[in-house]
Tab-separated table of C-alpha atoms and ligand atoms in Angstrom:
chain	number	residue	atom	x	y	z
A	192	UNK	CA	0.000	0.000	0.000
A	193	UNK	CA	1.415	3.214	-1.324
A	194	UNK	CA	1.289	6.310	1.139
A	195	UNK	CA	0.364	9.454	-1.255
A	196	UNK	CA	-0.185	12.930	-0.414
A	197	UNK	CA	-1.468	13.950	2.505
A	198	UNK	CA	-5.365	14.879	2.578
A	199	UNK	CA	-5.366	16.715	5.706
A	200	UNK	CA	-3.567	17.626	9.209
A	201	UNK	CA	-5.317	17.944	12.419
A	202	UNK	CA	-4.590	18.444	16.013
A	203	UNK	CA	-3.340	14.573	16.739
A	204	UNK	CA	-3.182	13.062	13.622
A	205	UNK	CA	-2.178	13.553	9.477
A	206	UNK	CA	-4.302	11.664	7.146
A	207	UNK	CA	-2.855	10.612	3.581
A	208	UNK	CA	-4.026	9.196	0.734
A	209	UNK	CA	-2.974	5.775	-0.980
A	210	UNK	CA	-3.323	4.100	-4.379
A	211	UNK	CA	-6.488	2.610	-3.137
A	212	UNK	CA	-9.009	5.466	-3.499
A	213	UNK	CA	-11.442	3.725	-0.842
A	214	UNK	CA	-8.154	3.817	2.162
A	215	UNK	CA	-6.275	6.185	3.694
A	216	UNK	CA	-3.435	6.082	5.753
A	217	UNK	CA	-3.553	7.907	9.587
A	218	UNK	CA	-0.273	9.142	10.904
A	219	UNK	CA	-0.538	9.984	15.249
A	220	UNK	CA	0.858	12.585	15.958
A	221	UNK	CA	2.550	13.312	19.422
A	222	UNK	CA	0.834	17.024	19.725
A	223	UNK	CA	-1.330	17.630	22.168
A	224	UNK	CA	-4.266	20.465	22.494
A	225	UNK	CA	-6.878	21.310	24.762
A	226	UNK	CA	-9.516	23.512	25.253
A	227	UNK	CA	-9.939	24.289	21.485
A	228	UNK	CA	-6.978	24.516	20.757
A	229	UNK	CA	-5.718	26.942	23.320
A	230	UNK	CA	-3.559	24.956	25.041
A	231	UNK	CA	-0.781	23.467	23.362
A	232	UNK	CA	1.936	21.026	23.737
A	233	UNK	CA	3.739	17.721	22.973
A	234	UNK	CA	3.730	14.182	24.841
A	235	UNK	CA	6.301	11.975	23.365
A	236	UNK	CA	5.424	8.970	22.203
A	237	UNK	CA	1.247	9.536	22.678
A	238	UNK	CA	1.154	8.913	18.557
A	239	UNK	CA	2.331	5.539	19.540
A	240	UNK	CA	-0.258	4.926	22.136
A	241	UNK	CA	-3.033	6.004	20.689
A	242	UNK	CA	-2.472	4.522	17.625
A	243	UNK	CA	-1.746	1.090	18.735
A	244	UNK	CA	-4.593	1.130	21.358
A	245	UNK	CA	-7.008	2.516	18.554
A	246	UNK	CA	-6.399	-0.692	16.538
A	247	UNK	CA	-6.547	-2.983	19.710
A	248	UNK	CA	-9.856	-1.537	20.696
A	249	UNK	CA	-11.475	-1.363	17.162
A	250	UNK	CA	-10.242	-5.177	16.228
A	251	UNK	CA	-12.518	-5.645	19.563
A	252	UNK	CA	-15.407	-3.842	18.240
A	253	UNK	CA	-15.589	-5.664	14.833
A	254	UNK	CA	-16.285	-8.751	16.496
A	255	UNK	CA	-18.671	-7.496	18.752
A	256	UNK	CA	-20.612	-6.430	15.844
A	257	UNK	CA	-19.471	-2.529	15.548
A	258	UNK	CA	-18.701	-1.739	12.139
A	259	UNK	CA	-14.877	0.565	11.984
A	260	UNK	CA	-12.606	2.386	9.891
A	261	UNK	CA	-10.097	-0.237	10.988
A	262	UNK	CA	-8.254	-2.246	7.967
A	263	UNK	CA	-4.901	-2.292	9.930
A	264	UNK	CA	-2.334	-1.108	11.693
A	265	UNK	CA	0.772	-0.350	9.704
A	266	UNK	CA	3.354	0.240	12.166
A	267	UNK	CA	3.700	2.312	15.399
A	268	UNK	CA	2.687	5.825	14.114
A	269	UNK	CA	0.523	4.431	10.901
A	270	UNK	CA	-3.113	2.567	10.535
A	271	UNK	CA	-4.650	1.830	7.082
A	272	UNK	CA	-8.178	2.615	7.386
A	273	UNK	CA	-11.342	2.926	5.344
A	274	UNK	CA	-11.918	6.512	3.625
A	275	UNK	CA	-14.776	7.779	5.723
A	276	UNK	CA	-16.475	11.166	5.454
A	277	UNK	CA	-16.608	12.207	8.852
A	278	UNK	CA	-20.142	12.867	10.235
A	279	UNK	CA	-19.992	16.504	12.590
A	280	UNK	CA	-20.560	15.244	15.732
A	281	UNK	CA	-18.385	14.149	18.737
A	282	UNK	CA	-20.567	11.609	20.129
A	283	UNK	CA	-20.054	11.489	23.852
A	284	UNK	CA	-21.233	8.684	26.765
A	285	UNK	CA	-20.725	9.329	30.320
A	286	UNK	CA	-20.740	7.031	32.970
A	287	UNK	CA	-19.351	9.122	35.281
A	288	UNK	CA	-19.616	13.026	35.777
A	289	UNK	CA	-16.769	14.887	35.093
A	290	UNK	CA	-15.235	17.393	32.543
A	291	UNK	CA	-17.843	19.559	31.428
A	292	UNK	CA	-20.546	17.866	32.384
A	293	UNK	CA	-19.297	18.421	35.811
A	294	UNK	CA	-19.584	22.301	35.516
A	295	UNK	CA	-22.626	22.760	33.268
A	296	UNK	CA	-24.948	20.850	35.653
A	297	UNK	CA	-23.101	21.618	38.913
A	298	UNK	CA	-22.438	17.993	39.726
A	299	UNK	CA	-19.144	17.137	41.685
A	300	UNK	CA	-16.817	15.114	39.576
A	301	UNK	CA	-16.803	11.569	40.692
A	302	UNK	CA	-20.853	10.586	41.004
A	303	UNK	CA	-21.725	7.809	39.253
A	304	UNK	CA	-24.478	8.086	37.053
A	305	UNK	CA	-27.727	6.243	37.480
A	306	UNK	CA	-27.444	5.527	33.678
A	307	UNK	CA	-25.135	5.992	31.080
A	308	UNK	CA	-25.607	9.252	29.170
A	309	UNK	CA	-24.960	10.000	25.812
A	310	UNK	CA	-24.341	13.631	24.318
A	311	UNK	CA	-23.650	15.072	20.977
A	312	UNK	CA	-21.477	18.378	20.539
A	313	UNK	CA	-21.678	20.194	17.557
A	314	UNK	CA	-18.142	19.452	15.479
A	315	UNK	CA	-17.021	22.967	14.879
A	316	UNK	CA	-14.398	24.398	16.364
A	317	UNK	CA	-15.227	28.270	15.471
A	318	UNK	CA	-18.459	27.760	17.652
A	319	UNK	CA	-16.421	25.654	20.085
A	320	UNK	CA	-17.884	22.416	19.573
A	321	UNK	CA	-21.520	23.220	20.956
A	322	UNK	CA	-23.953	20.853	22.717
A	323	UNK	CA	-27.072	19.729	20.685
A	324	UNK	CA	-29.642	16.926	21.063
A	325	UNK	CA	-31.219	15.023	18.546
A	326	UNK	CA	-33.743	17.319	17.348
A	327	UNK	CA	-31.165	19.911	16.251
A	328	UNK	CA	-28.698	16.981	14.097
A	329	UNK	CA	-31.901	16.056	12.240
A	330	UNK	CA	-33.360	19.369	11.688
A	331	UNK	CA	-29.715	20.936	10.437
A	332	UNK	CA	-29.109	17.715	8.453
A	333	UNK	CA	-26.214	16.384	10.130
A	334	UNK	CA	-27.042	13.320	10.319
A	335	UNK	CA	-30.359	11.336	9.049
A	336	UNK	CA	-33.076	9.589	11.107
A	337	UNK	CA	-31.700	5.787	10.499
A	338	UNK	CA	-28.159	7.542	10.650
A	339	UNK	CA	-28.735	8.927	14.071
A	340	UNK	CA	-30.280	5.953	15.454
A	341	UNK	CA	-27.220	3.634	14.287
A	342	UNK	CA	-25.040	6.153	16.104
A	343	UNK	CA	-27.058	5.858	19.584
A	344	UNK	CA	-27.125	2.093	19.288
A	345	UNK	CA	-23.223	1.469	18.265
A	346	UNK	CA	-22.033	4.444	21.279
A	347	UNK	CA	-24.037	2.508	23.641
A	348	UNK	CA	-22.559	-0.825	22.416
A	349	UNK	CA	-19.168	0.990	22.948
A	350	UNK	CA	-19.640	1.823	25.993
A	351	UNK	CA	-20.947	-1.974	27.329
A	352	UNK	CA	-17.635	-3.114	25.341
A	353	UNK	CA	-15.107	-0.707	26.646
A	354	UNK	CA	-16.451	-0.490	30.371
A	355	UNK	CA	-15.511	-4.340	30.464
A	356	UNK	CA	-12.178	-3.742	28.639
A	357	UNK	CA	-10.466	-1.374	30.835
A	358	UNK	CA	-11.832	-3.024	33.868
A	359	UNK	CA	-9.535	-5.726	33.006
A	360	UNK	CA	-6.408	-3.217	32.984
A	361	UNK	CA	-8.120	-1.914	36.494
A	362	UNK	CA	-8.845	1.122	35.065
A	363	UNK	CA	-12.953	2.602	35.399
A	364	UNK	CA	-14.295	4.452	32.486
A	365	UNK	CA	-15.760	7.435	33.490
A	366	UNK	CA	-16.738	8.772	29.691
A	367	UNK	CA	-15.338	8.832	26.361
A	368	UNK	CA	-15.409	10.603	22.832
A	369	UNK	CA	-16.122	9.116	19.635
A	370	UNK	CA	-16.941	9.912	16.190
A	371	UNK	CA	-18.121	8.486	13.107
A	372	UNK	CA	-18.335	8.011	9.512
A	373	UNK	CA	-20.197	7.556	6.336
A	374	UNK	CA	-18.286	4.575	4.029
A	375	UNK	CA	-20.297	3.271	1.196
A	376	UNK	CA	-23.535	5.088	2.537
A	377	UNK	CA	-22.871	3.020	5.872
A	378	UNK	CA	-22.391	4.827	9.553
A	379	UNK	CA	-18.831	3.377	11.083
A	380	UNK	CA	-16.705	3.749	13.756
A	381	UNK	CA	-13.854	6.140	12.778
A	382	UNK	CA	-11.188	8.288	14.641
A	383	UNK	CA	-9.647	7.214	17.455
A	384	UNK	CA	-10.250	5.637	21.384
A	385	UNK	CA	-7.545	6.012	23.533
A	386	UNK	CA	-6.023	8.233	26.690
A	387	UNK	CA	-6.703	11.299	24.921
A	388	UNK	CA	-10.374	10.632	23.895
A	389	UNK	CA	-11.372	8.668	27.060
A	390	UNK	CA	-11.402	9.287	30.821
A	391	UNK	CA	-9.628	6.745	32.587
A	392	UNK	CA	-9.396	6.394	36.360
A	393	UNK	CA	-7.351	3.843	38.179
A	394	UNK	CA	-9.507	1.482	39.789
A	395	UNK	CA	-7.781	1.092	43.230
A	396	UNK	CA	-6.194	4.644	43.154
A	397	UNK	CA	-8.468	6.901	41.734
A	398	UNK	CA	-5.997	8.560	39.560
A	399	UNK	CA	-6.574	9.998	36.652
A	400	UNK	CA	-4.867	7.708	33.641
A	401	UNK	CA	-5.753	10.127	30.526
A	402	UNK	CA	-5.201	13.687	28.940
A	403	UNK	CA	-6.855	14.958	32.155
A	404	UNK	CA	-3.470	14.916	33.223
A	405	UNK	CA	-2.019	17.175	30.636
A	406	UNK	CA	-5.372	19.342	30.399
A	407	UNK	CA	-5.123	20.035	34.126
A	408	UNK	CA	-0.764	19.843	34.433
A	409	UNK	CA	-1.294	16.921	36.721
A	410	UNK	CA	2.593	15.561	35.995
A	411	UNK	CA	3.359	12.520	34.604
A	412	UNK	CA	1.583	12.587	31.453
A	413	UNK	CA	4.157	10.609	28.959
A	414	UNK	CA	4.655	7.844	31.722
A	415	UNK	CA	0.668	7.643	31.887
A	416	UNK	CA	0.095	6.974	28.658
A	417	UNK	CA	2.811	4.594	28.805
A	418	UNK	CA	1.285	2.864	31.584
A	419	UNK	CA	-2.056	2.767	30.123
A	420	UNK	CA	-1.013	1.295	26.610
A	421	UNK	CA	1.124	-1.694	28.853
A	422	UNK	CA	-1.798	-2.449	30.780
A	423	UNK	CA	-4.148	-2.458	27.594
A	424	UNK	CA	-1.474	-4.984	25.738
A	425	UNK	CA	-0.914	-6.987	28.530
A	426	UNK	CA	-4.753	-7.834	29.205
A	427	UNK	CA	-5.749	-7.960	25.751
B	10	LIG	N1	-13.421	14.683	24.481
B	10	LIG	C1	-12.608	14.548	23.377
B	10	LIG	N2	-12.495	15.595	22.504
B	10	LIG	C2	-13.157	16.763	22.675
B	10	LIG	C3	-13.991	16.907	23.793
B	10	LIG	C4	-14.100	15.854	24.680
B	10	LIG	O1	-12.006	13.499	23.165
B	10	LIG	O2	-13.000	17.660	21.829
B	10	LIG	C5	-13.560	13.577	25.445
B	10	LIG	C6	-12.875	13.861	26.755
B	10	LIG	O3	-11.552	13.360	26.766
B	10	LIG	C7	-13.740	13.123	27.732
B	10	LIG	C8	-15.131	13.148	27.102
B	10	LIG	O4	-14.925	13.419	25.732
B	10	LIG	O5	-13.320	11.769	27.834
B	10	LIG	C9	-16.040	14.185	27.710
B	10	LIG	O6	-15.394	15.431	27.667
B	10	LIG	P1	-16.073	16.753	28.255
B	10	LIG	O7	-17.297	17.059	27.462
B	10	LIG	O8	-16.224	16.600	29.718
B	10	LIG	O9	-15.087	17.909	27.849
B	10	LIG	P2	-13.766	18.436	28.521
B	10	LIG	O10	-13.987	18.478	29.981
B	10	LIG	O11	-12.738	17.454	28.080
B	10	LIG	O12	-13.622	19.778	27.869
Protein backbone atom coordinates (compact mmCIF):
# COMPACT_ATOMS: atom_id res chain seq x y z
CA UNK A 1 0.00 0.00 0.00
CA UNK A 2 1.41 3.21 -1.32
CA UNK A 3 1.29 6.31 1.14
CA UNK A 4 0.36 9.45 -1.26
CA UNK A 5 -0.18 12.93 -0.41
CA UNK A 6 -1.47 13.95 2.50
CA UNK A 7 -5.36 14.88 2.58
CA UNK A 8 -5.37 16.72 5.71
CA UNK A 9 -3.57 17.63 9.21
CA UNK A 10 -5.32 17.94 12.42
CA UNK A 11 -4.59 18.44 16.01
CA UNK A 12 -3.34 14.57 16.74
CA UNK A 13 -3.18 13.06 13.62
CA UNK A 14 -2.18 13.55 9.48
CA UNK A 15 -4.30 11.66 7.15
CA UNK A 16 -2.85 10.61 3.58
CA UNK A 17 -4.03 9.20 0.73
CA UNK A 18 -2.97 5.78 -0.98
CA UNK A 19 -3.32 4.10 -4.38
CA UNK A 20 -6.49 2.61 -3.14
CA UNK A 21 -9.01 5.47 -3.50
CA UNK A 22 -11.44 3.72 -0.84
CA UNK A 23 -8.15 3.82 2.16
CA UNK A 24 -6.27 6.18 3.69
CA UNK A 25 -3.43 6.08 5.75
CA UNK A 26 -3.55 7.91 9.59
CA UNK A 27 -0.27 9.14 10.90
CA UNK A 28 -0.54 9.98 15.25
CA UNK A 29 0.86 12.58 15.96
CA UNK A 30 2.55 13.31 19.42
CA UNK A 31 0.83 17.02 19.73
CA UNK A 32 -1.33 17.63 22.17
CA UNK A 33 -4.27 20.46 22.49
CA UNK A 34 -6.88 21.31 24.76
CA UNK A 35 -9.52 23.51 25.25
CA UNK A 36 -9.94 24.29 21.49
CA UNK A 37 -6.98 24.52 20.76
CA UNK A 38 -5.72 26.94 23.32
CA UNK A 39 -3.56 24.96 25.04
CA UNK A 40 -0.78 23.47 23.36
CA UNK A 41 1.94 21.03 23.74
CA UNK A 42 3.74 17.72 22.97
CA UNK A 43 3.73 14.18 24.84
CA UNK A 44 6.30 11.98 23.36
CA UNK A 45 5.42 8.97 22.20
CA UNK A 46 1.25 9.54 22.68
CA UNK A 47 1.15 8.91 18.56
CA UNK A 48 2.33 5.54 19.54
CA UNK A 49 -0.26 4.93 22.14
CA UNK A 50 -3.03 6.00 20.69
CA UNK A 51 -2.47 4.52 17.63
CA UNK A 52 -1.75 1.09 18.74
CA UNK A 53 -4.59 1.13 21.36
CA UNK A 54 -7.01 2.52 18.55
CA UNK A 55 -6.40 -0.69 16.54
CA UNK A 56 -6.55 -2.98 19.71
CA UNK A 57 -9.86 -1.54 20.70
CA UNK A 58 -11.47 -1.36 17.16
CA UNK A 59 -10.24 -5.18 16.23
CA UNK A 60 -12.52 -5.65 19.56
CA UNK A 61 -15.41 -3.84 18.24
CA UNK A 62 -15.59 -5.66 14.83
CA UNK A 63 -16.29 -8.75 16.50
CA UNK A 64 -18.67 -7.50 18.75
CA UNK A 65 -20.61 -6.43 15.84
CA UNK A 66 -19.47 -2.53 15.55
CA UNK A 67 -18.70 -1.74 12.14
CA UNK A 68 -14.88 0.56 11.98
CA UNK A 69 -12.61 2.39 9.89
CA UNK A 70 -10.10 -0.24 10.99
CA UNK A 71 -8.25 -2.25 7.97
CA UNK A 72 -4.90 -2.29 9.93
CA UNK A 73 -2.33 -1.11 11.69
CA UNK A 74 0.77 -0.35 9.70
CA UNK A 75 3.35 0.24 12.17
CA UNK A 76 3.70 2.31 15.40
CA UNK A 77 2.69 5.82 14.11
CA UNK A 78 0.52 4.43 10.90
CA UNK A 79 -3.11 2.57 10.53
CA UNK A 80 -4.65 1.83 7.08
CA UNK A 81 -8.18 2.62 7.39
CA UNK A 82 -11.34 2.93 5.34
CA UNK A 83 -11.92 6.51 3.62
CA UNK A 84 -14.78 7.78 5.72
CA UNK A 85 -16.47 11.17 5.45
CA UNK A 86 -16.61 12.21 8.85
CA UNK A 87 -20.14 12.87 10.24
CA UNK A 88 -19.99 16.50 12.59
CA UNK A 89 -20.56 15.24 15.73
CA UNK A 90 -18.38 14.15 18.74
CA UNK A 91 -20.57 11.61 20.13
CA UNK A 92 -20.05 11.49 23.85
CA UNK A 93 -21.23 8.68 26.76
CA UNK A 94 -20.72 9.33 30.32
CA UNK A 95 -20.74 7.03 32.97
CA UNK A 96 -19.35 9.12 35.28
CA UNK A 97 -19.62 13.03 35.78
CA UNK A 98 -16.77 14.89 35.09
CA UNK A 99 -15.24 17.39 32.54
CA UNK A 100 -17.84 19.56 31.43
CA UNK A 101 -20.55 17.87 32.38
CA UNK A 102 -19.30 18.42 35.81
CA UNK A 103 -19.58 22.30 35.52
CA UNK A 104 -22.63 22.76 33.27
CA UNK A 105 -24.95 20.85 35.65
CA UNK A 106 -23.10 21.62 38.91
CA UNK A 107 -22.44 17.99 39.73
CA UNK A 108 -19.14 17.14 41.68
CA UNK A 109 -16.82 15.11 39.58
CA UNK A 110 -16.80 11.57 40.69
CA UNK A 111 -20.85 10.59 41.00
CA UNK A 112 -21.72 7.81 39.25
CA UNK A 113 -24.48 8.09 37.05
CA UNK A 114 -27.73 6.24 37.48
CA UNK A 115 -27.44 5.53 33.68
CA UNK A 116 -25.13 5.99 31.08
CA UNK A 117 -25.61 9.25 29.17
CA UNK A 118 -24.96 10.00 25.81
CA UNK A 119 -24.34 13.63 24.32
CA UNK A 120 -23.65 15.07 20.98
CA UNK A 121 -21.48 18.38 20.54
CA UNK A 122 -21.68 20.19 17.56
CA UNK A 123 -18.14 19.45 15.48
CA UNK A 124 -17.02 22.97 14.88
CA UNK A 125 -14.40 24.40 16.36
CA UNK A 126 -15.23 28.27 15.47
CA UNK A 127 -18.46 27.76 17.65
CA UNK A 128 -16.42 25.65 20.08
CA UNK A 129 -17.88 22.42 19.57
CA UNK A 130 -21.52 23.22 20.96
CA UNK A 131 -23.95 20.85 22.72
CA UNK A 132 -27.07 19.73 20.68
CA UNK A 133 -29.64 16.93 21.06
CA UNK A 134 -31.22 15.02 18.55
CA UNK A 135 -33.74 17.32 17.35
CA UNK A 136 -31.16 19.91 16.25
CA UNK A 137 -28.70 16.98 14.10
CA UNK A 138 -31.90 16.06 12.24
CA UNK A 139 -33.36 19.37 11.69
CA UNK A 140 -29.71 20.94 10.44
CA UNK A 141 -29.11 17.71 8.45
CA UNK A 142 -26.21 16.38 10.13
CA UNK A 143 -27.04 13.32 10.32
CA UNK A 144 -30.36 11.34 9.05
CA UNK A 145 -33.08 9.59 11.11
CA UNK A 146 -31.70 5.79 10.50
CA UNK A 147 -28.16 7.54 10.65
CA UNK A 148 -28.74 8.93 14.07
CA UNK A 149 -30.28 5.95 15.45
CA UNK A 150 -27.22 3.63 14.29
CA UNK A 151 -25.04 6.15 16.10
CA UNK A 152 -27.06 5.86 19.58
CA UNK A 153 -27.13 2.09 19.29
CA UNK A 154 -23.22 1.47 18.27
CA UNK A 155 -22.03 4.44 21.28
CA UNK A 156 -24.04 2.51 23.64
CA UNK A 157 -22.56 -0.82 22.42
CA UNK A 158 -19.17 0.99 22.95
CA UNK A 159 -19.64 1.82 25.99
CA UNK A 160 -20.95 -1.97 27.33
CA UNK A 161 -17.63 -3.11 25.34
CA UNK A 162 -15.11 -0.71 26.65
CA UNK A 163 -16.45 -0.49 30.37
CA UNK A 164 -15.51 -4.34 30.46
CA UNK A 165 -12.18 -3.74 28.64
CA UNK A 166 -10.47 -1.37 30.84
CA UNK A 167 -11.83 -3.02 33.87
CA UNK A 168 -9.54 -5.73 33.01
CA UNK A 169 -6.41 -3.22 32.98
CA UNK A 170 -8.12 -1.91 36.49
CA UNK A 171 -8.85 1.12 35.07
CA UNK A 172 -12.95 2.60 35.40
CA UNK A 173 -14.29 4.45 32.49
CA UNK A 174 -15.76 7.43 33.49
CA UNK A 175 -16.74 8.77 29.69
CA UNK A 176 -15.34 8.83 26.36
CA UNK A 177 -15.41 10.60 22.83
CA UNK A 178 -16.12 9.12 19.63
CA UNK A 179 -16.94 9.91 16.19
CA UNK A 180 -18.12 8.49 13.11
CA UNK A 181 -18.34 8.01 9.51
CA UNK A 182 -20.20 7.56 6.34
CA UNK A 183 -18.29 4.57 4.03
CA UNK A 184 -20.30 3.27 1.20
CA UNK A 185 -23.53 5.09 2.54
CA UNK A 186 -22.87 3.02 5.87
CA UNK A 187 -22.39 4.83 9.55
CA UNK A 188 -18.83 3.38 11.08
CA UNK A 189 -16.71 3.75 13.76
CA UNK A 190 -13.85 6.14 12.78
CA UNK A 191 -11.19 8.29 14.64
CA UNK A 192 -9.65 7.21 17.45
CA UNK A 193 -10.25 5.64 21.38
CA UNK A 194 -7.55 6.01 23.53
CA UNK A 195 -6.02 8.23 26.69
CA UNK A 196 -6.70 11.30 24.92
CA UNK A 197 -10.37 10.63 23.89
CA UNK A 198 -11.37 8.67 27.06
CA UNK A 199 -11.40 9.29 30.82
CA UNK A 200 -9.63 6.75 32.59
CA UNK A 201 -9.40 6.39 36.36
CA UNK A 202 -7.35 3.84 38.18
CA UNK A 203 -9.51 1.48 39.79
CA UNK A 204 -7.78 1.09 43.23
CA UNK A 205 -6.19 4.64 43.15
CA UNK A 206 -8.47 6.90 41.73
CA UNK A 207 -6.00 8.56 39.56
CA UNK A 208 -6.57 10.00 36.65
CA UNK A 209 -4.87 7.71 33.64
CA UNK A 210 -5.75 10.13 30.53
CA UNK A 211 -5.20 13.69 28.94
CA UNK A 212 -6.86 14.96 32.16
CA UNK A 213 -3.47 14.92 33.22
CA UNK A 214 -2.02 17.17 30.64
CA UNK A 215 -5.37 19.34 30.40
CA UNK A 216 -5.12 20.04 34.13
CA UNK A 217 -0.76 19.84 34.43
CA UNK A 218 -1.29 16.92 36.72
CA UNK A 219 2.59 15.56 35.99
CA UNK A 220 3.36 12.52 34.60
CA UNK A 221 1.58 12.59 31.45
CA UNK A 222 4.16 10.61 28.96
CA UNK A 223 4.66 7.84 31.72
CA UNK A 224 0.67 7.64 31.89
CA UNK A 225 0.10 6.97 28.66
CA UNK A 226 2.81 4.59 28.81
CA UNK A 227 1.29 2.86 31.58
CA UNK A 228 -2.06 2.77 30.12
CA UNK A 229 -1.01 1.30 26.61
CA UNK A 230 1.12 -1.69 28.85
CA UNK A 231 -1.80 -2.45 30.78
CA UNK A 232 -4.15 -2.46 27.59
CA UNK A 233 -1.47 -4.98 25.74
CA UNK A 234 -0.91 -6.99 28.53
CA UNK A 235 -4.75 -7.83 29.21
CA UNK A 236 -5.75 -7.96 25.75
N1 LIG B 1 -13.42 14.68 24.48
C1 LIG B 1 -12.61 14.55 23.38
N2 LIG B 1 -12.49 15.59 22.50
C2 LIG B 1 -13.16 16.76 22.68
C3 LIG B 1 -13.99 16.91 23.79
C4 LIG B 1 -14.10 15.85 24.68
O1 LIG B 1 -12.01 13.50 23.17
O2 LIG B 1 -13.00 17.66 21.83
C5 LIG B 1 -13.56 13.58 25.44
C6 LIG B 1 -12.87 13.86 26.75
O3 LIG B 1 -11.55 13.36 26.77
C7 LIG B 1 -13.74 13.12 27.73
C8 LIG B 1 -15.13 13.15 27.10
O4 LIG B 1 -14.92 13.42 25.73
O5 LIG B 1 -13.32 11.77 27.83
C9 LIG B 1 -16.04 14.18 27.71
O6 LIG B 1 -15.39 15.43 27.67
P1 LIG B 1 -16.07 16.75 28.25
O7 LIG B 1 -17.30 17.06 27.46
O8 LIG B 1 -16.22 16.60 29.72
O9 LIG B 1 -15.09 17.91 27.85
P2 LIG B 1 -13.77 18.44 28.52
O10 LIG B 1 -13.99 18.48 29.98
O11 LIG B 1 -12.74 17.45 28.08
O12 LIG B 1 -13.62 19.78 27.87
Amino acid sequence: MQKLEQLYEGKAKKVFKTDDPKLYIVDYKDDATAFNGEKKGTIASKGVVNNRMSAIIFAQLEEKGVPTHLVELLSDRETLVKAVKILPLEVIVRNVAAGSFSKRYGVEEGRKLVKPCLEFSYKNDDLGDPLINDDHILALELAAPEQLDLIRKYAFMVNDFLIEFFLKSDLNLIDFKIEFGLFDGKVILADEISPDTCRLWDVHTGEKMDKDRFRRDLGNVEETYQEVLARVEKNS
